[in-house]
Amino acid sequence: MKVHLAKKSITLRLTLLFAAVSSAVLLLLGLIIGALVEKHFEELDRDLLGGKMELVRKELSQTVTAADLAALPQRLDAALVGHRGLWVRLRGIDGKSLYSSGSASFPAWEIPAKGDRSFEAGTGDGQQWRVLTGQAKWGRLTRPMRQWMWRPNS
């Protein structure tokens, strides 16, 4: 059964054209708004992670003695309480883990740091993530540490 649009009324043809153009415009508008919303949430996460990184840097700057270093996990746990889905891992420059959030479930893959306060977003291990990496100095010592903050994007 062949449908010849030329034999249909002008009203039907204009209605079909309007419906097609409206659908295309709404689809494009939906894609643009979706991308803008995602960018907005990435900016919010970047601000949240940046604030927590500053908090961790402050705690590290007050770590001077071996006793301070031993108490660091408790201080960080207390400082980071109430942030469900925010996980922090601190490693020394040698790669040794110095702190990891209590319920942290860090993925097996590693995010390469692209400098101080580099922000990455993507997917891995079946989850979306946002990571802020950076360097920190602690106490009067000048040993840099790498912070790796991960917030799963749910």
PDB file of C-alpha atoms in Angstrom:
ATOM      1  CA  MET A   1       0.000   0.000   0.000  1.00  0.00           C
ATOM      2  CA  LYS A   2       1.652   3.185  -1.189  1.00  0.00           C
ATOM      3  CA  VAL A   3       0.891   6.450   0.540  1.00  0.00           C
ATOM      4  CA  HIS A   4       1.275   9.425  -1.687  1.00  0.00           C
ATOM      5  CA  LEU A   5       1.704  12.524   0.392  1.00  0.00           C
ATOM      6  CA  ALA A   6       1.019  14.689  -2.642  1.00  0.00           C
ATOM      7  CA  LYS A   7      -2.576  13.431  -2.708  1.00  0.00           C
ATOM      8  CA  LYS A   8      -3.132  14.302   0.959  1.00  0.00           C
ATOM      9  CA  SER A   9      -4.592  17.604   2.024  1.00  0.00           C
ATOM     10  CA  ILE A  10      -2.393  20.604   2.707  1.00  0.00           C
ATOM     11  CA  THR A  11      -3.602  20.587   6.331  1.00  0.00           C
ATOM     12  CA  LEU A  12      -2.303  17.049   6.880  1.00  0.00           C
ATOM     13  CA  ARG A  13       1.021  17.836   5.219  1.00  0.00           C
ATOM     14  CA  LEU A  14       1.503  21.001   7.287  1.00  0.00           C
ATOM     15  CA  THR A  15       0.549  19.139  10.474  1.00  0.00           C
ATOM     16  CA  LEU A  16       3.098  16.400   9.751  1.00  0.00           C
ATOM     17  CA  LEU A  17       5.784  18.983   8.937  1.00  0.00           C
ATOM     18  CA  PHE A  18       5.011  20.910  12.134  1.00  0.00           C
ATOM     19  CA  ALA A  19       5.129  17.703  14.203  1.00  0.00           C
ATOM     20  CA  ALA A  20       8.481  16.683  12.685  1.00  0.00           C
ATOM     21  CA  VAL A  21      10.073  20.103  13.168  1.00  0.00           C
ATOM     22  CA  SER A  22       8.680  20.425  16.718  1.00  0.00           C
ATOM     23  CA  SER A  23       9.997  16.969  17.626  1.00  0.00           C
ATOM     24  CA  ALA A  24      13.444  17.803  16.274  1.00  0.00           C
ATOM     25  CA  VAL A  25      13.545  21.128  18.141  1.00  0.00           C
ATOM     26  CA  LEU A  26      12.407  19.540  21.409  1.00  0.00           C
ATOM     27  CA  LEU A  27      14.944  16.720  21.051  1.00  0.00           C
ATOM     28  CA  LEU A  28      17.761  19.204  20.424  1.00  0.00           C
ATOM     29  CA  LEU A  29      16.608  21.389  23.314  1.00  0.00           C
ATOM     30  CA  GLY A  30      16.513  18.347  25.609  1.00  0.00           C
ATOM     31  CA  LEU A  31      20.066  17.368  24.644  1.00  0.00           C
ATOM     32  CA  ILE A  32      21.348  20.897  25.229  1.00  0.00           C
ATOM     33  CA  ILE A  33      19.627  21.210  28.620  1.00  0.00           C
ATOM     34  CA  GLY A  34      20.898  17.754  29.647  1.00  0.00           C
ATOM     35  CA  ALA A  35      24.469  18.720  28.803  1.00  0.00           C
ATOM     36  CA  LEU A  36      24.158  22.017  30.701  1.00  0.00           C
ATOM     37  CA  VAL A  37      22.732  20.277  33.774  1.00  0.00           C
ATOM     38  CA  GLU A  38      25.569  17.723  33.738  1.00  0.00           C
ATOM     39  CA  LYS A  39      28.126  20.528  33.468  1.00  0.00           C
ATOM     40  CA  HIS A  40      26.458  22.330  36.376  1.00  0.00           C
ATOM     41  CA  PHE A  41      26.643  19.240  38.594  1.00  0.00           C
ATOM     42  CA  GLU A  42      30.294  18.725  37.657  1.00  0.00           C
ATOM     43  CA  GLU A  43      30.998  22.311  38.760  1.00  0.00           C
ATOM     44  CA  LEU A  44      29.169  21.708  42.045  1.00  0.00           C
ATOM     45  CA  ASP A  45      31.180  18.531  42.623  1.00  0.00           C
ATOM     46  CA  ARG A  46      34.403  20.339  41.749  1.00  0.00           C
ATOM     47  CA  ASP A  47      33.593  22.999  44.349  1.00  0.00           C
ATOM     48  CA  LEU A  48      32.674  20.385  46.958  1.00  0.00           C
ATOM     49  CA  LEU A  49      35.810  18.337  46.316  1.00  0.00           C
ATOM     50  CA  GLY A  50      37.944  21.485  46.295  1.00  0.00           C
ATOM     51  CA  GLY A  51      36.580  22.529  49.675  1.00  0.00           C
ATOM     52  CA  LYS A  52      37.250  19.094  51.130  1.00  0.00           C
ATOM     53  CA  MET A  53      40.748  19.115  49.650  1.00  0.00           C
ATOM     54  CA  GLU A  54      41.447  22.396  51.431  1.00  0.00           C
ATOM     55  CA  LEU A  55      40.144  20.881  54.663  1.00  0.00           C
ATOM     56  CA  VAL A  56      42.470  17.878  54.235  1.00  0.00           C
ATOM     57  CA  ARG A  57      45.396  20.201  53.431  1.00  0.00           C
ATOM     58  CA  LYS A  58      44.684  22.160  56.612  1.00  0.00           C
ATOM     59  CA  GLU A  59      44.733  18.958  58.668  1.00  0.00           C
ATOM     60  CA  LEU A  60      47.980  17.909  56.986  1.00  0.00           C
ATOM     61  CA  SER A  61      49.596  21.271  57.661  1.00  0.00           C
ATOM     62  CA  GLN A  62      48.959  20.705  61.367  1.00  0.00           C
ATOM     63  CA  THR A  63      50.622  17.283  61.242  1.00  0.00           C
ATOM     64  CA  VAL A  64      54.122  17.855  62.556  1.00  0.00           C
ATOM     65  CA  THR A  65      55.092  14.993  64.846  1.00  0.00           C
ATOM     66  CA  ALA A  66      54.781  11.222  64.567  1.00  0.00           C
ATOM     67  CA  ALA A  67      51.961  11.378  67.125  1.00  0.00           C
ATOM     68  CA  ASP A  68      50.144  13.883  64.882  1.00  0.00           C
ATOM     69  CA  LEU A  69      50.555  11.515  61.956  1.00  0.00           C
ATOM     70  CA  ALA A  70      49.175   8.627  64.017  1.00  0.00           C
ATOM     71  CA  ALA A  71      46.131  10.753  64.954  1.00  0.00           C
ATOM     72  CA  LEU A  72      45.584  11.958  61.390  1.00  0.00           C
ATOM     73  CA  PRO A  73      43.053   9.236  60.410  1.00  0.00           C
ATOM     74  CA  GLN A  74      40.818  10.069  63.382  1.00  0.00           C
ATOM     75  CA  ARG A  75      41.024  13.795  62.668  1.00  0.00           C
ATOM     76  CA  LEU A  76      40.187  13.275  58.996  1.00  0.00           C
ATOM     77  CA  ASP A  77      37.319  10.891  59.809  1.00  0.00           C
ATOM     78  CA  ALA A  78      35.863  13.550  62.132  1.00  0.00           C
ATOM     79  CA  ALA A  79      36.351  16.302  59.546  1.00  0.00           C
ATOM     80  CA  LEU A  80      34.767  14.342  56.702  1.00  0.00           C
ATOM     81  CA  VAL A  81      31.738  13.023  58.590  1.00  0.00           C
ATOM     82  CA  GLY A  82      28.357  13.555  56.934  1.00  0.00           C
ATOM     83  CA  HIS A  83      29.523  13.400  53.334  1.00  0.00           C
ATOM     84  CA  ARG A  84      27.995  10.205  51.987  1.00  0.00           C
ATOM     85  CA  GLY A  85      29.575   9.230  48.693  1.00  0.00           C
ATOM     86  CA  LEU A  86      32.717  11.294  49.260  1.00  0.00           C
ATOM     87  CA  TRP A  87      35.823   9.168  49.627  1.00  0.00           C
ATOM     88  CA  VAL A  88      39.348  10.377  50.282  1.00  0.00           C
ATOM     89  CA  ARG A  89      42.642   8.599  49.844  1.00  0.00           C
ATOM     90  CA  LEU A  90      46.026  10.064  50.764  1.00  0.00           C
ATOM     91  CA  ARG A  91      49.227   8.570  49.517  1.00  0.00           C
ATOM     92  CA  GLY A  92      52.800   9.560  50.102  1.00  0.00           C
ATOM     93  CA  ILE A  93      54.956  10.406  47.129  1.00  0.00           C
ATOM     94  CA  ASP A  94      56.310   6.863  47.364  1.00  0.00           C
ATOM     95  CA  GLY A  95      52.803   5.497  46.752  1.00  0.00           C
ATOM     96  CA  LYS A  96      52.310   4.269  50.312  1.00  0.00           C
ATOM     97  CA  SER A  97      48.736   4.748  51.516  1.00  0.00           C
ATOM     98  CA  LEU A  98      48.533   7.119  54.489  1.00  0.00           C
ATOM     99  CA  TYR A  99      44.767   7.436  54.758  1.00  0.00           C
ATOM    100  CA  SER A 100      41.680   6.021  53.114  1.00  0.00           C
ATOM    101  CA  SER A 101      38.109   6.820  54.075  1.00  0.00           C
ATOM    102  CA  GLY A 102      36.581   4.155  56.318  1.00  0.00           C
ATOM    103  CA  SER A 103      34.022   2.832  53.864  1.00  0.00           C
ATOM    104  CA  ALA A 104      35.981   3.732  50.767  1.00  0.00           C
ATOM    105  CA  SER A 105      35.576   1.474  47.789  1.00  0.00           C
ATOM    106  CA  PHE A 106      38.146   2.890  45.431  1.00  0.00           C
ATOM    107  CA  PRO A 107      38.182   1.440  41.944  1.00  0.00           C
ATOM    108  CA  ALA A 108      41.033  -0.784  40.840  1.00  0.00           C
ATOM    109  CA  TRP A 109      42.172   1.666  38.170  1.00  0.00           C
ATOM    110  CA  GLU A 110      44.158   4.769  38.939  1.00  0.00           C
ATOM    111  CA  ILE A 111      43.517   8.305  37.749  1.00  0.00           C
ATOM    112  CA  PRO A 112      46.741   9.929  36.599  1.00  0.00           C
ATOM    113  CA  ALA A 113      47.225  13.349  38.144  1.00  0.00           C
ATOM    114  CA  LYS A 114      47.542  16.158  35.625  1.00  0.00           C
ATOM    115  CA  GLY A 115      48.926  18.646  38.094  1.00  0.00           C
ATOM    116  CA  ASP A 116      47.690  20.181  41.298  1.00  0.00           C
ATOM    117  CA  ARG A 117      43.908  20.245  41.627  1.00  0.00           C
ATOM    118  CA  SER A 118      43.206  18.364  38.421  1.00  0.00           C
ATOM    119  CA  PHE A 119      39.547  17.386  38.033  1.00  0.00           C
ATOM    120  CA  GLU A 120      38.414  14.394  36.036  1.00  0.00           C
ATOM    121  CA  ALA A 121      35.017  12.884  35.373  1.00  0.00           C
ATOM    122  CA  GLY A 122      34.199   9.679  33.584  1.00  0.00           C
ATOM    123  CA  THR A 123      33.193   6.058  34.002  1.00  0.00           C
ATOM    124  CA  GLY A 124      34.981   2.923  35.141  1.00  0.00           C
ATOM    125  CA  ASP A 125      34.076  -0.368  36.792  1.00  0.00           C
ATOM    126  CA  GLY A 126      30.464   0.218  35.791  1.00  0.00           C
ATOM    127  CA  GLN A 127      30.199   3.494  37.736  1.00  0.00           C
ATOM    128  CA  GLN A 128      30.441   7.156  36.980  1.00  0.00           C
ATOM    129  CA  TRP A 129      32.964   9.097  39.043  1.00  0.00           C
ATOM    130  CA  ARG A 130      34.423  12.505  39.638  1.00  0.00           C
ATOM    131  CA  VAL A 131      37.965  12.797  40.953  1.00  0.00           C
ATOM    132  CA  LEU A 132      40.028  15.722  42.195  1.00  0.00           C
ATOM    133  CA  THR A 133      43.718  15.011  42.630  1.00  0.00           C
ATOM    134  CA  GLY A 134      46.327  17.281  44.093  1.00  0.00           C
ATOM    135  CA  GLN A 135      49.519  17.690  46.043  1.00  0.00           C
ATOM    136  CA  ALA A 136      49.775  18.636  49.697  1.00  0.00           C
ATOM    137  CA  LYS A 137      52.593  19.359  52.107  1.00  0.00           C
ATOM    138  CA  TRP A 138      52.313  18.410  55.722  1.00  0.00           C
ATOM    139  CA  GLY A 139      53.601  20.097  58.827  1.00  0.00           C
ATOM    140  CA  ARG A 140      56.960  21.806  58.569  1.00  0.00           C
ATOM    141  CA  LEU A 141      58.139  19.004  56.328  1.00  0.00           C
ATOM    142  CA  THR A 142      58.114  19.435  52.605  1.00  0.00           C
ATOM    143  CA  ARG A 143      57.107  15.904  51.671  1.00  0.00           C
ATOM    144  CA  PRO A 144      54.442  16.175  49.021  1.00  0.00           C
ATOM    145  CA  MET A 145      51.437  13.880  49.266  1.00  0.00           C
ATOM    146  CA  ARG A 146      48.907  12.985  46.656  1.00  0.00           C
ATOM    147  CA  GLN A 147      45.249  13.373  47.513  1.00  0.00           C
ATOM    148  CA  TRP A 148      42.744  11.414  45.563  1.00  0.00           C
ATOM    149  CA  MET A 149      39.138  12.309  46.230  1.00  0.00           C
ATOM    150  CA  TRP A 150      36.457  10.298  44.576  1.00  0.00           C
ATOM    151  CA  ARG A 151      32.778  10.963  44.512  1.00  0.00           C
ATOM    152  CA  PRO A 152      30.655   8.448  42.636  1.00  0.00           C
ATOM    153  CA  ASN A 153      28.128  10.105  40.411  1.00  0.00           C
ATOM    154  CA  SER A 154      24.842   8.416  41.204  1.00  0.00           C
TER     155      SER A 154
END
